Amino acid sequence: MTSKTYRLGLLAIDGCMLSSLSGPADALRVAQTLAEIRSPADAPRFESIVFSARGATHVRSESGIEISGIKPLGRNARFDLVLVPGINHHRPRELLDRRAEFEPEFAALRALHLRGTRLAATCSGTYLLAMARLLDGHRATTSWWMASSFRRHFPNVQLEEQALMVEDGDVITTGASTAVFSLVIRLIAQVAGE
């Protein structure tokens, strides 16, 4: 019997929250091990691929730790889900002021979405999806302290800032940075069971 492979793409961006990338990758590795213990012959496969929309081989996380071994986004890259990490900032305006800087990420996310890839964002990563116009017409959440700014700048998104996670069609958003673990647990359960 052929086992299913679930591929999670983790978008590497300078200034990202390290836990937004390492946490999901670690959780998938643990899920893979447990699935193999439980059912060695037909365990689902979990893969996490940290990639760059701009061909970078390394990025510096918000804590200053450099992440290396990043893959370029290939033209035919296939993921079941791509996760946009939280990005450190002091005010939501800082993210909005960097809009032009994120254009390679926006283009990559739009292209992946057009090919049918589901998208997710955690914490302030929701701003990137919103700036790329990928949340228009969707329900979404973000960190509670950014709600006022988010509503003002993205009126076409139905914000539910009290929600830990919002899944609306092919887009999933989570609130504060640690909410990414709720998302990963849900994904693992959908593939491998509770």
PDB file of C-alpha atoms in Angstrom, residues 72-177:
ATOM      1  CA  PRO A  72      14.589  27.962  -3.761  1.00  0.00           C
ATOM      2  CA  LEU A  73      10.967  27.896  -4.838  1.00  0.00           C
ATOM      3  CA  GLY A  74      11.026  25.771  -7.960  1.00  0.00           C
ATOM      4  CA  ARG A  75       8.711  26.550 -10.811  1.00  0.00           C
ATOM      5  CA  ASN A  76       6.880  23.238 -10.312  1.00  0.00           C
ATOM      6  CA  ALA A  77       6.996  23.133  -6.519  1.00  0.00           C
ATOM      7  CA  ARG A  78       4.012  21.288  -5.059  1.00  0.00           C
ATOM      8  CA  PHE A  79       2.775  21.689  -1.510  1.00  0.00           C
ATOM      9  CA  ASP A  80      -0.400  20.649   0.253  1.00  0.00           C
ATOM     10  CA  LEU A  81      -0.182  23.835   2.300  1.00  0.00           C
ATOM     11  CA  VAL A  82       2.142  26.840   2.457  1.00  0.00           C
ATOM     12  CA  LEU A  83       2.560  28.599   5.792  1.00  0.00           C
ATOM     13  CA  VAL A  84       3.462  32.279   6.034  1.00  0.00           C
ATOM     14  CA  PRO A  85       5.284  32.864   9.343  1.00  0.00           C
ATOM     15  CA  GLY A  86       4.840  35.660  11.810  1.00  0.00           C
ATOM     16  CA  ILE A  87       7.261  38.570  11.344  1.00  0.00           C
ATOM     17  CA  ASN A  88       8.611  40.566  14.252  1.00  0.00           C
ATOM     18  CA  HIS A  89       7.553  44.214  14.432  1.00  0.00           C
ATOM     19  CA  HIS A  90       6.655  46.853  16.993  1.00  0.00           C
ATOM     20  CA  ARG A  91       3.702  48.389  15.165  1.00  0.00           C
ATOM     21  CA  PRO A  92       1.519  47.010  12.343  1.00  0.00           C
ATOM     22  CA  ARG A  93       2.493  50.104  10.338  1.00  0.00           C
ATOM     23  CA  GLU A  94       6.029  48.652  10.035  1.00  0.00           C
ATOM     24  CA  LEU A  95       4.666  45.735   8.019  1.00  0.00           C
ATOM     25  CA  LEU A  96       2.579  48.010   5.820  1.00  0.00           C
ATOM     26  CA  ASP A  97       5.600  50.253   5.185  1.00  0.00           C
ATOM     27  CA  ARG A  98       7.514  47.204   3.943  1.00  0.00           C
ATOM     28  CA  ARG A  99       4.855  46.269   1.367  1.00  0.00           C
ATOM     29  CA  ALA A 100       7.115  46.792  -1.676  1.00  0.00           C
ATOM     30  CA  GLU A 101       9.876  44.752  -0.033  1.00  0.00           C
ATOM     31  CA  PHE A 102       7.542  41.721   0.172  1.00  0.00           C
ATOM     32  CA  GLU A 103       6.609  41.700  -3.519  1.00  0.00           C
ATOM     33  CA  PRO A 104       8.572  38.477  -4.293  1.00  0.00           C
ATOM     34  CA  GLU A 105       6.667  36.721  -1.500  1.00  0.00           C
ATOM     35  CA  PHE A 106       3.335  38.102  -2.730  1.00  0.00           C
ATOM     36  CA  ALA A 107       4.035  36.908  -6.291  1.00  0.00           C
ATOM     37  CA  ALA A 108       5.034  33.436  -5.084  1.00  0.00           C
ATOM     38  CA  LEU A 109       1.978  33.106  -2.842  1.00  0.00           C
ATOM     39  CA  ARG A 110      -0.355  34.226  -5.633  1.00  0.00           C
ATOM     40  CA  ALA A 111       1.203  31.765  -8.092  1.00  0.00           C
ATOM     41  CA  LEU A 112       1.010  28.875  -5.623  1.00  0.00           C
ATOM     42  CA  HIS A 113      -2.588  29.728  -4.787  1.00  0.00           C
ATOM     43  CA  LEU A 114      -3.544  29.852  -8.471  1.00  0.00           C
ATOM     44  CA  ARG A 115      -2.109  26.316  -8.810  1.00  0.00           C
ATOM     45  CA  GLY A 116      -4.439  25.133  -6.053  1.00  0.00           C
ATOM     46  CA  THR A 117      -2.127  25.279  -3.037  1.00  0.00           C
ATOM     47  CA  ARG A 118      -3.860  25.954   0.260  1.00  0.00           C
ATOM     48  CA  LEU A 119      -2.413  28.888   2.186  1.00  0.00           C
ATOM     49  CA  ALA A 120      -2.021  29.545   5.881  1.00  0.00           C
ATOM     50  CA  ALA A 121      -0.564  32.368   7.926  1.00  0.00           C
ATOM     51  CA  THR A 122       0.186  32.725  11.587  1.00  0.00           C
ATOM     52  CA  CYS A 123       0.210  35.860  13.698  1.00  0.00           C
ATOM     53  CA  SER A 124       1.443  38.854  11.685  1.00  0.00           C
ATOM     54  CA  GLY A 125       1.896  36.635   8.624  1.00  0.00           C
ATOM     55  CA  THR A 126      -1.799  37.303   8.028  1.00  0.00           C
ATOM     56  CA  TYR A 127      -0.784  40.832   7.057  1.00  0.00           C
ATOM     57  CA  LEU A 128       1.243  39.426   4.173  1.00  0.00           C
ATOM     58  CA  LEU A 129      -1.688  37.383   2.898  1.00  0.00           C
ATOM     59  CA  ALA A 130      -3.935  40.437   3.238  1.00  0.00           C
ATOM     60  CA  MET A 131      -1.437  42.750   1.498  1.00  0.00           C
ATOM     61  CA  ALA A 132      -1.202  40.205  -1.339  1.00  0.00           C
ATOM     62  CA  ARG A 133      -5.023  40.414  -1.607  1.00  0.00           C
ATOM     63  CA  LEU A 134      -5.317  36.692  -0.868  1.00  0.00           C
ATOM     64  CA  LEU A 135      -7.663  37.210   2.079  1.00  0.00           C
ATOM     65  CA  ASP A 136     -10.198  39.451   0.301  1.00  0.00           C
ATOM     66  CA  GLY A 137     -13.661  37.985   0.772  1.00  0.00           C
ATOM     67  CA  HIS A 138     -12.424  35.540   3.429  1.00  0.00           C
ATOM     68  CA  ARG A 139     -12.857  35.255   7.155  1.00  0.00           C
ATOM     69  CA  ALA A 140      -9.529  35.461   8.994  1.00  0.00           C
ATOM     70  CA  THR A 141      -7.866  36.074  12.327  1.00  0.00           C
ATOM     71  CA  THR A 142      -4.641  37.682  13.457  1.00  0.00           C
ATOM     72  CA  SER A 143      -3.036  38.664  16.741  1.00  0.00           C
ATOM     73  CA  TRP A 144      -5.613  40.558  18.813  1.00  0.00           C
ATOM     74  CA  TRP A 145      -3.409  43.628  19.296  1.00  0.00           C
ATOM     75  CA  MET A 146      -3.245  44.188  15.524  1.00  0.00           C
ATOM     76  CA  ALA A 147      -7.020  43.938  14.977  1.00  0.00           C
ATOM     77  CA  SER A 148      -7.789  47.652  14.762  1.00  0.00           C
ATOM     78  CA  SER A 149      -5.076  48.316  12.194  1.00  0.00           C
ATOM     79  CA  PHE A 150      -5.991  45.179  10.255  1.00  0.00           C
ATOM     80  CA  ARG A 151      -9.653  46.214   9.970  1.00  0.00           C
ATOM     81  CA  ARG A 152      -8.700  49.721   8.856  1.00  0.00           C
ATOM     82  CA  HIS A 153      -6.314  48.567   6.124  1.00  0.00           C
ATOM     83  CA  PHE A 154      -8.114  45.430   4.935  1.00  0.00           C
ATOM     84  CA  PRO A 155     -11.859  46.150   4.953  1.00  0.00           C
ATOM     85  CA  ASN A 156     -12.546  43.314   2.489  1.00  0.00           C
ATOM     86  CA  VAL A 157     -11.494  40.719   5.069  1.00  0.00           C
ATOM     87  CA  GLN A 158     -13.962  39.593   7.725  1.00  0.00           C
ATOM     88  CA  LEU A 159     -11.721  39.684  10.796  1.00  0.00           C
ATOM     89  CA  GLU A 160     -12.464  37.419  13.753  1.00  0.00           C
ATOM     90  CA  GLU A 161      -9.666  38.478  16.106  1.00  0.00           C
ATOM     91  CA  GLN A 162     -11.051  36.523  19.055  1.00  0.00           C
ATOM     92  CA  ALA A 163     -10.629  33.233  17.179  1.00  0.00           C
ATOM     93  CA  LEU A 164      -7.479  31.181  17.678  1.00  0.00           C
ATOM     94  CA  MET A 165      -7.784  29.767  14.168  1.00  0.00           C
ATOM     95  CA  VAL A 166     -10.059  30.475  11.222  1.00  0.00           C
ATOM     96  CA  GLU A 167     -10.348  28.132   8.253  1.00  0.00           C
ATOM     97  CA  ASP A 168     -12.213  29.625   5.321  1.00  0.00           C
ATOM     98  CA  GLY A 169     -12.085  27.579   2.157  1.00  0.00           C
ATOM     99  CA  ASP A 170      -8.485  27.156   1.077  1.00  0.00           C
ATOM    100  CA  VAL A 171      -7.067  29.721   3.527  1.00  0.00           C
ATOM    101  CA  ILE A 172      -6.264  29.188   7.211  1.00  0.00           C
ATOM    102  CA  THR A 173      -5.140  31.906   9.601  1.00  0.00           C
ATOM    103  CA  THR A 174      -4.117  31.741  13.241  1.00  0.00           C
ATOM    104  CA  GLY A 175      -3.852  34.354  15.958  1.00  0.00           C
ATOM    105  CA  ALA A 176      -0.767  34.867  18.115  1.00  0.00           C
ATOM    106  CA  SER A 177       2.478  33.155  17.162  1.00  0.00           C
TER     107      SER A 177
END
